[in-house]
Amino acid sequence: MADRNPTIVVADDEPHIRMMMKVVLARGGFDVVGEASNGREAIEKCRLLRPDLVLLDINMPIQNGDEALAEILKDLPEIAAIMFTSVADSMTVERCIEMGAVNYLRKDAPVQQISEMVKQTWQEWRSRGGEP
Amino acid sequence: MREKMPLELLLREIAEDELAEAPARNEVVSQEDIGQIIARKRANTGKRTDEKPS
């Protein structure tokens, strides 16, 4: 991979969460190349922008993040998909990981921890050969 | 020690509200528990998280 910042699409129906994550991820060295306010838009943005990563909320209108996860990874398995949600029951976590999410972050984690975990997830994903 | 950011406080407040409203369908897990679930899934199933995409 060229020496560039990893690109990421942020999908969350809450505009202030998207705004906050743009700031947090930019500080962490990521280029936020797209935003989506629902699962369908997340799929469209991923198809269009081909980001390195996608950060997916679960509870979103029109199409949930877990449904979007399945569609994104069906077409674009090279994308590292990270769930970022307040849904924190074990069944949902296991289902998303089985579907191919590379990590699952609770929204109430400290901001610095979120940024570090996204970075760590990306580094591990690359080290496993996940880069496009 | 890192200084608390207003953004962090905002996010935490939102997340706590959403978590409080979430239906208790299953056991709610901590971030640490999630890490263990992921590690177990990788070890047991060799799912995509351990595989190099073709």
Tab-separated table of C-alpha atoms in Angstrom:
chain	number	residue	atom	x	y	z
A	1	MET	CA	0.000	0.000	0.000
A	2	ALA	CA	1.208	3.474	-0.755
A	3	ASP	CA	2.148	5.693	2.146
A	4	ARG	CA	-1.225	7.317	2.619
A	5	ASN	CA	-3.766	7.623	5.337
A	6	PRO	CA	-6.328	4.838	5.451
A	7	THR	CA	-9.730	5.920	4.185
A	8	ILE	CA	-12.939	5.339	6.065
A	9	VAL	CA	-16.682	5.776	5.641
A	10	VAL	CA	-18.664	6.583	8.789
A	11	ALA	CA	-22.279	5.408	8.944
A	12	ASP	CA	-24.496	6.643	11.752
A	13	ASP	CA	-27.960	8.157	11.708
A	14	GLU	CA	-26.973	10.751	14.312
A	15	PRO	CA	-25.285	13.722	12.576
A	16	HIS	CA	-23.409	14.758	15.715
A	17	ILE	CA	-21.949	11.265	16.075
A	18	ARG	CA	-20.732	11.406	12.487
A	19	MET	CA	-19.296	14.852	13.068
A	20	MET	CA	-17.560	13.727	16.227
A	21	MET	CA	-16.143	10.593	14.658
A	22	LYS	CA	-14.810	12.621	11.731
A	23	VAL	CA	-12.841	14.706	14.193
A	24	VAL	CA	-11.674	11.732	16.239
A	25	LEU	CA	-10.656	9.671	13.215
A	26	ALA	CA	-8.928	12.578	11.500
A	27	ARG	CA	-6.899	13.118	14.650
A	28	GLY	CA	-6.044	9.422	14.524
A	29	GLY	CA	-4.673	9.673	10.985
A	30	PHE	CA	-7.668	8.473	8.982
A	31	ASP	CA	-9.209	10.196	5.977
A	32	VAL	CA	-12.973	10.202	6.395
A	33	VAL	CA	-13.973	10.076	2.743
A	34	GLY	CA	-17.692	9.592	3.200
A	35	GLU	CA	-20.613	9.639	5.576
A	36	ALA	CA	-23.883	7.763	5.578
A	37	SER	CA	-27.019	8.243	7.637
A	38	ASN	CA	-28.503	4.800	7.024
A	39	GLY	CA	-27.481	1.330	5.936
A	40	ARG	CA	-28.476	1.735	2.315
A	41	GLU	CA	-26.433	4.900	2.003
A	42	ALA	CA	-23.498	3.120	3.652
A	43	ILE	CA	-23.617	0.414	1.001
A	44	GLU	CA	-23.781	2.992	-1.772
A	45	LYS	CA	-20.898	5.006	-0.345
A	46	CYS	CA	-18.738	1.920	0.060
A	47	ARG	CA	-19.412	0.833	-3.511
A	48	LEU	CA	-18.639	4.295	-4.799
A	49	LEU	CA	-15.684	5.253	-2.613
A	50	ARG	CA	-14.066	1.855	-1.941
A	51	PRO	CA	-12.744	2.873	1.497
A	52	ASP	CA	-10.233	0.853	3.473
A	53	LEU	CA	-12.618	0.734	6.419
A	54	VAL	CA	-16.245	1.355	7.240
A	55	LEU	CA	-17.563	2.241	10.672
A	56	LEU	CA	-21.147	1.017	10.992
A	57	ASP	CA	-23.814	1.871	13.518
A	58	ILE	CA	-26.463	-0.845	13.848
A	59	ASN	CA	-29.727	0.919	14.604
A	60	MET	CA	-30.268	3.075	11.554
A	61	PRO	CA	-33.350	3.853	9.467
A	62	ILE	CA	-34.143	2.340	6.061
A	63	GLN	CA	-31.537	-0.396	6.474
A	64	ASN	CA	-29.787	-1.506	9.654
A	65	GLY	CA	-26.026	-1.583	9.946
A	66	ASP	CA	-25.874	-5.357	10.283
A	67	GLU	CA	-27.853	-5.766	7.066
A	68	ALA	CA	-25.558	-3.277	5.395
A	69	LEU	CA	-22.551	-5.186	6.734
A	70	ALA	CA	-23.630	-8.326	4.906
A	71	GLU	CA	-24.170	-6.506	1.615
A	72	ILE	CA	-20.941	-4.530	1.823
A	73	LEU	CA	-18.805	-7.575	2.529
A	74	LYS	CA	-20.545	-9.624	-0.161
A	75	ASP	CA	-19.349	-7.160	-2.781
A	76	LEU	CA	-16.264	-5.707	-1.096
A	77	PRO	CA	-14.639	-8.244	1.236
A	78	GLU	CA	-11.434	-6.213	1.253
A	79	ILE	CA	-13.087	-3.531	3.401
A	80	ALA	CA	-12.404	-3.761	7.122
A	81	ALA	CA	-15.845	-3.322	8.669
A	82	ILE	CA	-16.078	-2.167	12.270
A	83	MET	CA	-19.365	-2.039	14.122
A	84	PHE	CA	-19.746	1.067	16.265
A	85	THR	CA	-22.923	0.860	18.241
A	86	SER	CA	-24.824	1.044	21.470
A	87	VAL	CA	-26.279	-2.392	20.821
A	88	ALA	CA	-24.075	-4.473	23.069
A	89	ASP	CA	-25.799	-7.797	23.570
A	90	SER	CA	-23.692	-10.886	23.091
A	91	MET	CA	-25.883	-12.383	20.377
A	92	THR	CA	-25.583	-9.308	18.159
A	93	VAL	CA	-21.844	-9.114	18.740
A	94	GLU	CA	-21.372	-12.759	17.789
A	95	ARG	CA	-23.616	-12.442	14.743
A	96	CYS	CA	-21.744	-9.433	13.398
A	97	ILE	CA	-18.362	-11.077	13.909
A	98	GLU	CA	-19.623	-14.229	12.188
A	99	MET	CA	-20.809	-12.039	9.308
A	100	GLY	CA	-17.284	-10.702	8.906
A	101	ALA	CA	-16.989	-7.569	11.019
A	102	VAL	CA	-13.372	-7.240	12.122
A	103	ASN	CA	-14.188	-5.447	15.356
A	104	TYR	CA	-17.128	-4.295	17.429
A	105	LEU	CA	-16.881	-1.111	19.444
A	106	ARG	CA	-19.276	0.150	22.050
A	107	LYS	CA	-20.166	3.787	21.607
A	108	ASP	CA	-19.667	4.524	25.263
A	109	ALA	CA	-15.978	3.637	25.128
A	110	PRO	CA	-13.678	6.599	25.792
A	111	VAL	CA	-13.001	8.571	22.621
A	112	GLN	CA	-9.262	8.024	22.791
A	113	GLN	CA	-9.851	4.296	23.166
A	114	ILE	CA	-12.161	4.288	20.142
A	115	SER	CA	-9.528	5.969	18.006
A	116	GLU	CA	-6.826	3.597	19.204
A	117	MET	CA	-9.008	0.554	18.632
A	118	VAL	CA	-9.829	1.620	15.092
A	119	LYS	CA	-6.115	2.120	14.428
A	120	GLN	CA	-5.222	-1.203	15.997
A	121	THR	CA	-7.963	-2.964	14.059
A	122	TRP	CA	-6.680	-1.493	10.810
A	123	GLN	CA	-3.080	-2.464	11.564
A	124	GLU	CA	-4.094	-6.015	12.432
A	125	TRP	CA	-6.268	-6.244	9.338
A	126	ARG	CA	-3.372	-5.160	7.158
A	127	SER	CA	-0.958	-7.503	8.897
A	128	ARG	CA	-3.299	-10.375	8.064
A	129	GLY	CA	-3.153	-9.375	4.423
A	130	GLY	CA	-6.480	-7.625	4.392
A	131	GLU	CA	-5.359	-4.633	2.403
A	132	PRO	CA	-6.772	-4.316	-1.074
B	1	MET	CA	-3.366	11.856	32.202
B	2	ARG	CA	-5.469	12.768	29.202
B	3	GLU	CA	-7.824	15.666	29.566
B	4	LYS	CA	-11.506	14.876	29.105
B	5	MET	CA	-12.851	16.221	25.829
B	6	PRO	CA	-16.354	17.669	25.571
B	7	LEU	CA	-16.856	15.394	22.563
B	8	GLU	CA	-16.166	12.380	24.703
B	9	LEU	CA	-18.659	13.474	27.303
B	10	LEU	CA	-21.271	14.030	24.609
B	11	LEU	CA	-20.697	10.630	23.063
B	12	ARG	CA	-20.778	8.881	26.394
B	13	GLU	CA	-24.041	10.564	27.313
B	14	ILE	CA	-25.652	9.572	24.016
B	15	ALA	CA	-24.387	6.025	24.242
B	16	GLU	CA	-25.532	5.614	27.809
B	17	ASP	CA	-28.999	6.805	26.822
B	18	GLU	CA	-29.127	4.350	23.943
B	19	LEU	CA	-27.818	1.521	26.065
B	20	ALA	CA	-30.420	2.247	28.717
B	21	GLU	CA	-33.162	2.121	26.091
B	22	ALA	CA	-31.893	-1.037	24.429
B	23	PRO	CA	-34.068	-4.085	24.992
B	24	ALA	CA	-32.456	-6.602	27.302
B	25	ARG	CA	-32.717	-9.427	24.784
B	26	ASN	CA	-29.453	-10.982	25.746
B	27	GLU	CA	-26.552	-10.476	28.037
B	28	VAL	CA	-25.080	-7.015	27.580
B	29	VAL	CA	-21.340	-7.335	27.217
B	30	SER	CA	-18.473	-5.008	28.022
B	31	GLN	CA	-15.812	-3.941	25.525
B	32	GLU	CA	-13.459	-6.389	27.173
B	33	ASP	CA	-16.024	-9.181	26.784
B	34	ILE	CA	-16.401	-8.252	23.125
B	35	GLY	CA	-12.662	-8.676	22.651
B	36	GLN	CA	-12.888	-12.133	24.159
B	37	ILE	CA	-15.843	-13.058	21.943
B	38	ILE	CA	-13.885	-11.979	18.859
B	39	ALA	CA	-10.799	-13.915	19.950
B	40	ARG	CA	-12.890	-17.001	20.619
B	41	LYS	CA	-14.650	-16.745	17.267
B	42	ARG	CA	-11.330	-16.426	15.464
B	43	ALA	CA	-9.857	-19.361	17.317
B	44	ASN	CA	-12.877	-21.620	16.934
B	45	THR	CA	-14.175	-20.908	13.495
B	46	GLY	CA	-11.388	-19.359	11.455
B	47	LYS	CA	-13.868	-16.896	10.059
B	48	ARG	CA	-13.032	-13.984	7.834
B	49	THR	CA	-11.321	-12.144	10.675
B	50	ASP	CA	-8.436	-14.609	10.374
B	51	GLU	CA	-8.470	-15.095	6.659
B	52	LYS	CA	-6.760	-13.287	3.872
B	53	PRO	CA	-9.412	-12.166	1.407
B	54	SER	CA	-9.105	-13.614	-2.052
